[in-house]
Amino acid sequence: MKYFNLILLAFIFSIISSCNKQRGEFRYTNLYATTIIDVKCENLRKSSNLKTIQLFNIETKKLIEIFSKLEPIKEYNGVDARLFGFFYQDSKRINICMSINIIEINGKQYSVNNELRDYIMYLTEKK
């Protein structure tokens, strides 16, 4: 019976930890910071003054839901980057680079809606 309890406890722990498994990471600076020139994603990645958010299943599910509502941008506008990172949807890696108005998701650009902006602000401010 003792071994059964240990096995049951290990099983429950593995389920709980898999539910909260890290699924990605965002690195960011102040989303409302103003700069003289646009900051490219590559340049933001080189910055040493970035904060980090670890993303778990609950955050990635919410982001996927929000991303499904975004409107694509027809003309390439470039992203004045404030946040970049990745997360996984099942086994597919989703790479993003975001400004306050435009987000690039796996190379395609979309307009940032209020829901996404508010959720990103929530994620970055709760740190």
mmCIF file with all atom_site columns, C-alpha atoms in Angstrom:
data_model
loop_
_atom_site.group_PDB
_atom_site.id
_atom_site.type_symbol
_atom_site.label_atom_id
_atom_site.label_alt_id
_atom_site.label_comp_id
_atom_site.label_asym_id
_atom_site.label_entity_id
_atom_site.label_seq_id
_atom_site.pdbx_PDB_ins_code
_atom_site.Cartn_x
_atom_site.Cartn_y
_atom_site.Cartn_z
_atom_site.occupancy
_atom_site.B_iso_or_equiv
_atom_site.pdbx_formal_charge
_atom_site.auth_seq_id
_atom_site.auth_comp_id
_atom_site.auth_asym_id
_atom_site.auth_atom_id
_atom_site.pdbx_PDB_model_num
ATOM 1   C CA . MET A 1 1   ? 0.000  0.000  0.000   1.00 0.00 ? 1   MET A CA 1
ATOM 2   C CA . LYS A 1 2   ? 2.890  2.338  0.769   1.00 0.00 ? 2   LYS A CA 1
ATOM 3   C CA . TYR A 1 3   ? 4.290  1.934  -2.763  1.00 0.00 ? 3   TYR A CA 1
ATOM 4   C CA . PHE A 1 4   ? 0.863  2.528  -4.264  1.00 0.00 ? 4   PHE A CA 1
ATOM 5   C CA . ASN A 1 5   ? 0.602  5.850  -2.395  1.00 0.00 ? 5   ASN A CA 1
ATOM 6   C CA . LEU A 1 6   ? 4.064  6.880  -3.613  1.00 0.00 ? 6   LEU A CA 1
ATOM 7   C CA . ILE A 1 7   ? 3.194  5.986  -7.199  1.00 0.00 ? 7   ILE A CA 1
ATOM 8   C CA . LEU A 1 8   ? -0.129 7.831  -6.948  1.00 0.00 ? 8   LEU A CA 1
ATOM 9   C CA . LEU A 1 9   ? 1.612  10.881 -5.482  1.00 0.00 ? 9   LEU A CA 1
ATOM 10  C CA . ALA A 1 10  ? 4.242  10.842 -8.257  1.00 0.00 ? 10  ALA A CA 1
ATOM 11  C CA . PHE A 1 11  ? 1.502  10.542 -10.892 1.00 0.00 ? 11  PHE A CA 1
ATOM 12  C CA . ILE A 1 12  ? -0.454 13.484 -9.477  1.00 0.00 ? 12  ILE A CA 1
ATOM 13  C CA . PHE A 1 13  ? 2.706  15.586 -9.246  1.00 0.00 ? 13  PHE A CA 1
ATOM 14  C CA . SER A 1 14  ? 3.610  14.836 -12.882 1.00 0.00 ? 14  SER A CA 1
ATOM 15  C CA . ILE A 1 15  ? 0.126  15.866 -14.048 1.00 0.00 ? 15  ILE A CA 1
ATOM 16  C CA . ILE A 1 16  ? 0.249  19.105 -12.068 1.00 0.00 ? 16  ILE A CA 1
ATOM 17  C CA . SER A 1 17  ? 3.727  19.963 -13.311 1.00 0.00 ? 17  SER A CA 1
ATOM 18  C CA . SER A 1 18  ? 2.821  19.182 -16.928 1.00 0.00 ? 18  SER A CA 1
ATOM 19  C CA . CYS A 1 19  ? -0.195 21.507 -16.665 1.00 0.00 ? 19  CYS A CA 1
ATOM 20  C CA . ASN A 1 20  ? 2.091  24.344 -15.597 1.00 0.00 ? 20  ASN A CA 1
ATOM 21  C CA . LYS A 1 21  ? 4.953  23.432 -17.897 1.00 0.00 ? 21  LYS A CA 1
ATOM 22  C CA . GLN A 1 22  ? 6.897  26.332 -19.310 1.00 0.00 ? 22  GLN A CA 1
ATOM 23  C CA . ARG A 1 23  ? 5.843  26.829 -22.903 1.00 0.00 ? 23  ARG A CA 1
ATOM 24  C CA . GLY A 1 24  ? 7.834  29.892 -23.926 1.00 0.00 ? 24  GLY A CA 1
ATOM 25  C CA . GLU A 1 25  ? 9.500  33.131 -23.071 1.00 0.00 ? 25  GLU A CA 1
ATOM 26  C CA . PHE A 1 26  ? 9.134  36.807 -23.911 1.00 0.00 ? 26  PHE A CA 1
ATOM 27  C CA . ARG A 1 27  ? 11.857 39.395 -23.459 1.00 0.00 ? 27  ARG A CA 1
ATOM 28  C CA . TYR A 1 28  ? 10.776 43.003 -23.410 1.00 0.00 ? 28  TYR A CA 1
ATOM 29  C CA . THR A 1 29  ? 11.412 46.613 -22.624 1.00 0.00 ? 29  THR A CA 1
ATOM 30  C CA . ASN A 1 30  ? 8.855  49.295 -21.775 1.00 0.00 ? 30  ASN A CA 1
ATOM 31  C CA . LEU A 1 31  ? 6.159  48.960 -24.433 1.00 0.00 ? 31  LEU A CA 1
ATOM 32  C CA . TYR A 1 32  ? 5.468  52.687 -24.409 1.00 0.00 ? 32  TYR A CA 1
ATOM 33  C CA . ALA A 1 33  ? 9.117  53.787 -24.564 1.00 0.00 ? 33  ALA A CA 1
ATOM 34  C CA . THR A 1 34  ? 9.835  56.261 -27.340 1.00 0.00 ? 34  THR A CA 1
ATOM 35  C CA . THR A 1 35  ? 12.997 56.136 -29.388 1.00 0.00 ? 35  THR A CA 1
ATOM 36  C CA . ILE A 1 36  ? 14.477 58.406 -32.028 1.00 0.00 ? 36  ILE A CA 1
ATOM 37  C CA . ILE A 1 37  ? 14.678 55.556 -34.547 1.00 0.00 ? 37  ILE A CA 1
ATOM 38  C CA . ASP A 1 38  ? 12.712 52.338 -34.974 1.00 0.00 ? 38  ASP A CA 1
ATOM 39  C CA . VAL A 1 39  ? 14.202 49.414 -33.091 1.00 0.00 ? 39  VAL A CA 1
ATOM 40  C CA . LYS A 1 40  ? 14.475 46.301 -35.242 1.00 0.00 ? 40  LYS A CA 1
ATOM 41  C CA . CYS A 1 41  ? 13.869 42.905 -33.624 1.00 0.00 ? 41  CYS A CA 1
ATOM 42  C CA . GLU A 1 42  ? 17.504 41.920 -34.210 1.00 0.00 ? 42  GLU A CA 1
ATOM 43  C CA . ASN A 1 43  ? 18.672 45.033 -32.354 1.00 0.00 ? 43  ASN A CA 1
ATOM 44  C CA . LEU A 1 44  ? 16.287 44.483 -29.460 1.00 0.00 ? 44  LEU A CA 1
ATOM 45  C CA . ARG A 1 45  ? 17.629 40.939 -29.081 1.00 0.00 ? 45  ARG A CA 1
ATOM 46  C CA . LYS A 1 46  ? 21.116 42.399 -28.522 1.00 0.00 ? 46  LYS A CA 1
ATOM 47  C CA . SER A 1 47  ? 19.967 44.643 -25.675 1.00 0.00 ? 47  SER A CA 1
ATOM 48  C CA . SER A 1 48  ? 21.123 43.699 -22.196 1.00 0.00 ? 48  SER A CA 1
ATOM 49  C CA . ASN A 1 49  ? 18.439 45.766 -20.414 1.00 0.00 ? 49  ASN A CA 1
ATOM 50  C CA . LEU A 1 50  ? 15.469 43.496 -21.046 1.00 0.00 ? 50  LEU A CA 1
ATOM 51  C CA . LYS A 1 51  ? 13.054 41.869 -18.643 1.00 0.00 ? 51  LYS A CA 1
ATOM 52  C CA . THR A 1 52  ? 11.890 38.288 -19.116 1.00 0.00 ? 52  THR A CA 1
ATOM 53  C CA . ILE A 1 53  ? 8.486  36.627 -18.823 1.00 0.00 ? 53  ILE A CA 1
ATOM 54  C CA . GLN A 1 54  ? 8.221  32.849 -18.623 1.00 0.00 ? 54  GLN A CA 1
ATOM 55  C CA . LEU A 1 55  ? 5.069  31.657 -20.378 1.00 0.00 ? 55  LEU A CA 1
ATOM 56  C CA . PHE A 1 56  ? 3.095  28.664 -19.219 1.00 0.00 ? 56  PHE A CA 1
ATOM 57  C CA . ASN A 1 57  ? 0.167  26.783 -20.753 1.00 0.00 ? 57  ASN A CA 1
ATOM 58  C CA . ILE A 1 58  ? -2.484 29.185 -19.498 1.00 0.00 ? 58  ILE A CA 1
ATOM 59  C CA . GLU A 1 59  ? -0.740 32.226 -21.039 1.00 0.00 ? 59  GLU A CA 1
ATOM 60  C CA . THR A 1 60  ? -0.032 30.502 -24.354 1.00 0.00 ? 60  THR A CA 1
ATOM 61  C CA . LYS A 1 61  ? -3.633 29.353 -24.686 1.00 0.00 ? 61  LYS A CA 1
ATOM 62  C CA . LYS A 1 62  ? -4.833 32.915 -24.115 1.00 0.00 ? 62  LYS A CA 1
ATOM 63  C CA . LEU A 1 63  ? -2.318 34.269 -26.660 1.00 0.00 ? 63  LEU A CA 1
ATOM 64  C CA . ILE A 1 64  ? -3.400 31.727 -29.286 1.00 0.00 ? 64  ILE A CA 1
ATOM 65  C CA . GLU A 1 65  ? -7.019 32.738 -28.716 1.00 0.00 ? 65  GLU A CA 1
ATOM 66  C CA . ILE A 1 66  ? -6.159 36.435 -29.108 1.00 0.00 ? 66  ILE A CA 1
ATOM 67  C CA . PHE A 1 67  ? -3.924 35.865 -32.156 1.00 0.00 ? 67  PHE A CA 1
ATOM 68  C CA . SER A 1 68  ? -6.818 34.185 -33.970 1.00 0.00 ? 68  SER A CA 1
ATOM 69  C CA . LYS A 1 69  ? -8.673 37.537 -33.875 1.00 0.00 ? 69  LYS A CA 1
ATOM 70  C CA . LEU A 1 70  ? -5.880 39.727 -35.290 1.00 0.00 ? 70  LEU A CA 1
ATOM 71  C CA . GLU A 1 71  ? -6.175 41.463 -38.657 1.00 0.00 ? 71  GLU A CA 1
ATOM 72  C CA . PRO A 1 72  ? -3.276 40.975 -41.101 1.00 0.00 ? 72  PRO A CA 1
ATOM 73  C CA . ILE A 1 73  ? -1.420 44.005 -42.422 1.00 0.00 ? 73  ILE A CA 1
ATOM 74  C CA . LYS A 1 74  ? -1.326 44.160 -46.210 1.00 0.00 ? 74  LYS A CA 1
ATOM 75  C CA . GLU A 1 75  ? 1.842  46.245 -46.567 1.00 0.00 ? 75  GLU A CA 1
ATOM 76  C CA . TYR A 1 76  ? 5.062  45.603 -44.681 1.00 0.00 ? 76  TYR A CA 1
ATOM 77  C CA . ASN A 1 77  ? 5.417  48.358 -42.100 1.00 0.00 ? 77  ASN A CA 1
ATOM 78  C CA . GLY A 1 78  ? 8.342  47.127 -40.021 1.00 0.00 ? 78  GLY A CA 1
ATOM 79  C CA . VAL A 1 79  ? 8.099  46.604 -36.295 1.00 0.00 ? 79  VAL A CA 1
ATOM 80  C CA . ASP A 1 80  ? 9.431  49.147 -33.812 1.00 0.00 ? 80  ASP A CA 1
ATOM 81  C CA . ALA A 1 81  ? 10.215 46.293 -31.424 1.00 0.00 ? 81  ALA A CA 1
ATOM 82  C CA . ARG A 1 82  ? 9.520  46.388 -27.711 1.00 0.00 ? 82  ARG A CA 1
ATOM 83  C CA . LEU A 1 83  ? 8.931  42.671 -27.100 1.00 0.00 ? 83  LEU A CA 1
ATOM 84  C CA . PHE A 1 84  ? 10.134 39.469 -28.727 1.00 0.00 ? 84  PHE A CA 1
ATOM 85  C CA . GLY A 1 85  ? 10.113 35.812 -27.917 1.00 0.00 ? 85  GLY A CA 1
ATOM 86  C CA . PHE A 1 86  ? 8.503  32.501 -28.603 1.00 0.00 ? 86  PHE A CA 1
ATOM 87  C CA . PHE A 1 87  ? 6.063  29.940 -27.313 1.00 0.00 ? 87  PHE A CA 1
ATOM 88  C CA . TYR A 1 88  ? 4.843  26.548 -28.411 1.00 0.00 ? 88  TYR A CA 1
ATOM 89  C CA . GLN A 1 89  ? 1.439  25.635 -29.772 1.00 0.00 ? 89  GLN A CA 1
ATOM 90  C CA . ASP A 1 90  ? 1.503  21.860 -29.449 1.00 0.00 ? 90  ASP A CA 1
ATOM 91  C CA . SER A 1 91  ? 4.923  21.135 -30.984 1.00 0.00 ? 91  SER A CA 1
ATOM 92  C CA . LYS A 1 92  ? 4.969  24.157 -33.320 1.00 0.00 ? 92  LYS A CA 1
ATOM 93  C CA . ARG A 1 93  ? 7.177  27.074 -32.284 1.00 0.00 ? 93  ARG A CA 1
ATOM 94  C CA . ILE A 1 94  ? 5.521  30.499 -32.586 1.00 0.00 ? 94  ILE A CA 1
ATOM 95  C CA . ASN A 1 95  ? 8.040  33.374 -32.854 1.00 0.00 ? 95  ASN A CA 1
ATOM 96  C CA . ILE A 1 96  ? 6.859  36.902 -32.241 1.00 0.00 ? 96  ILE A CA 1
ATOM 97  C CA . CYS A 1 97  ? 8.204  40.413 -32.335 1.00 0.00 ? 97  CYS A CA 1
ATOM 98  C CA . MET A 1 98  ? 5.897  43.197 -31.212 1.00 0.00 ? 98  MET A CA 1
ATOM 99  C CA . SER A 1 99  ? 5.599  46.948 -31.021 1.00 0.00 ? 99  SER A CA 1
ATOM 100 C CA . ILE A 1 100 ? 2.670  48.745 -29.446 1.00 0.00 ? 100 ILE A CA 1
ATOM 101 C CA . ASN A 1 101 ? 0.738  48.686 -32.784 1.00 0.00 ? 101 ASN A CA 1
ATOM 102 C CA . ILE A 1 102 ? 2.184  45.862 -34.907 1.00 0.00 ? 102 ILE A CA 1
ATOM 103 C CA . ILE A 1 103 ? 3.053  42.261 -34.138 1.00 0.00 ? 103 ILE A CA 1
ATOM 104 C CA . GLU A 1 104 ? 5.021  39.932 -36.347 1.00 0.00 ? 104 GLU A CA 1
ATOM 105 C CA . ILE A 1 105 ? 4.074  36.281 -35.864 1.00 0.00 ? 105 ILE A CA 1
ATOM 106 C CA . ASN A 1 106 ? 6.298  33.797 -37.681 1.00 0.00 ? 106 ASN A CA 1
ATOM 107 C CA . GLY A 1 107 ? 7.167  36.415 -40.295 1.00 0.00 ? 107 GLY A CA 1
ATOM 108 C CA . LYS A 1 108 ? 3.637  37.737 -40.921 1.00 0.00 ? 108 LYS A CA 1
ATOM 109 C CA . GLN A 1 109 ? 2.486  41.115 -39.627 1.00 0.00 ? 109 GLN A CA 1
ATOM 110 C CA . TYR A 1 110 ? -0.786 41.877 -37.875 1.00 0.00 ? 110 TYR A CA 1
ATOM 111 C CA . SER A 1 111 ? -2.365 44.923 -36.259 1.00 0.00 ? 111 SER A CA 1
ATOM 112 C CA . VAL A 1 112 ? -2.278 44.762 -32.476 1.00 0.00 ? 112 VAL A CA 1
ATOM 113 C CA . ASN A 1 113 ? -5.816 44.970 -31.147 1.00 0.00 ? 113 ASN A CA 1
ATOM 114 C CA . ASN A 1 114 ? -6.780 46.295 -27.716 1.00 0.00 ? 114 ASN A CA 1
ATOM 115 C CA . GLU A 1 115 ? -7.232 42.797 -26.305 1.00 0.00 ? 115 GLU A CA 1
ATOM 116 C CA . LEU A 1 116 ? -3.671 41.792 -27.207 1.00 0.00 ? 116 LEU A CA 1
ATOM 117 C CA . ARG A 1 117 ? -2.220 45.102 -26.034 1.00 0.00 ? 117 ARG A CA 1
ATOM 118 C CA . ASP A 1 118 ? -4.060 44.822 -22.711 1.00 0.00 ? 118 ASP A CA 1
ATOM 119 C CA . TYR A 1 119 ? -3.006 41.196 -22.211 1.00 0.00 ? 119 TYR A CA 1
ATOM 120 C CA . ILE A 1 120 ? 0.657  41.933 -22.960 1.00 0.00 ? 120 ILE A CA 1
ATOM 121 C CA . MET A 1 121 ? 0.513  44.882 -20.547 1.00 0.00 ? 121 MET A CA 1
ATOM 122 C CA . TYR A 1 122 ? -0.995 42.563 -17.932 1.00 0.00 ? 122 TYR A CA 1
ATOM 123 C CA . LEU A 1 123 ? 1.783  40.001 -18.457 1.00 0.00 ? 123 LEU A CA 1
ATOM 124 C CA . THR A 1 124 ? 4.580  42.566 -18.339 1.00 0.00 ? 124 THR A CA 1
ATOM 125 C CA . GLU A 1 125 ? 3.201  44.477 -15.364 1.00 0.00 ? 125 GLU A CA 1
ATOM 126 C CA . LYS A 1 126 ? 2.533  41.468 -13.144 1.00 0.00 ? 126 LYS A CA 1
ATOM 127 C CA . LYS A 1 127 ? 6.259  40.655 -13.042 1.00 0.00 ? 127 LYS A CA 1
#
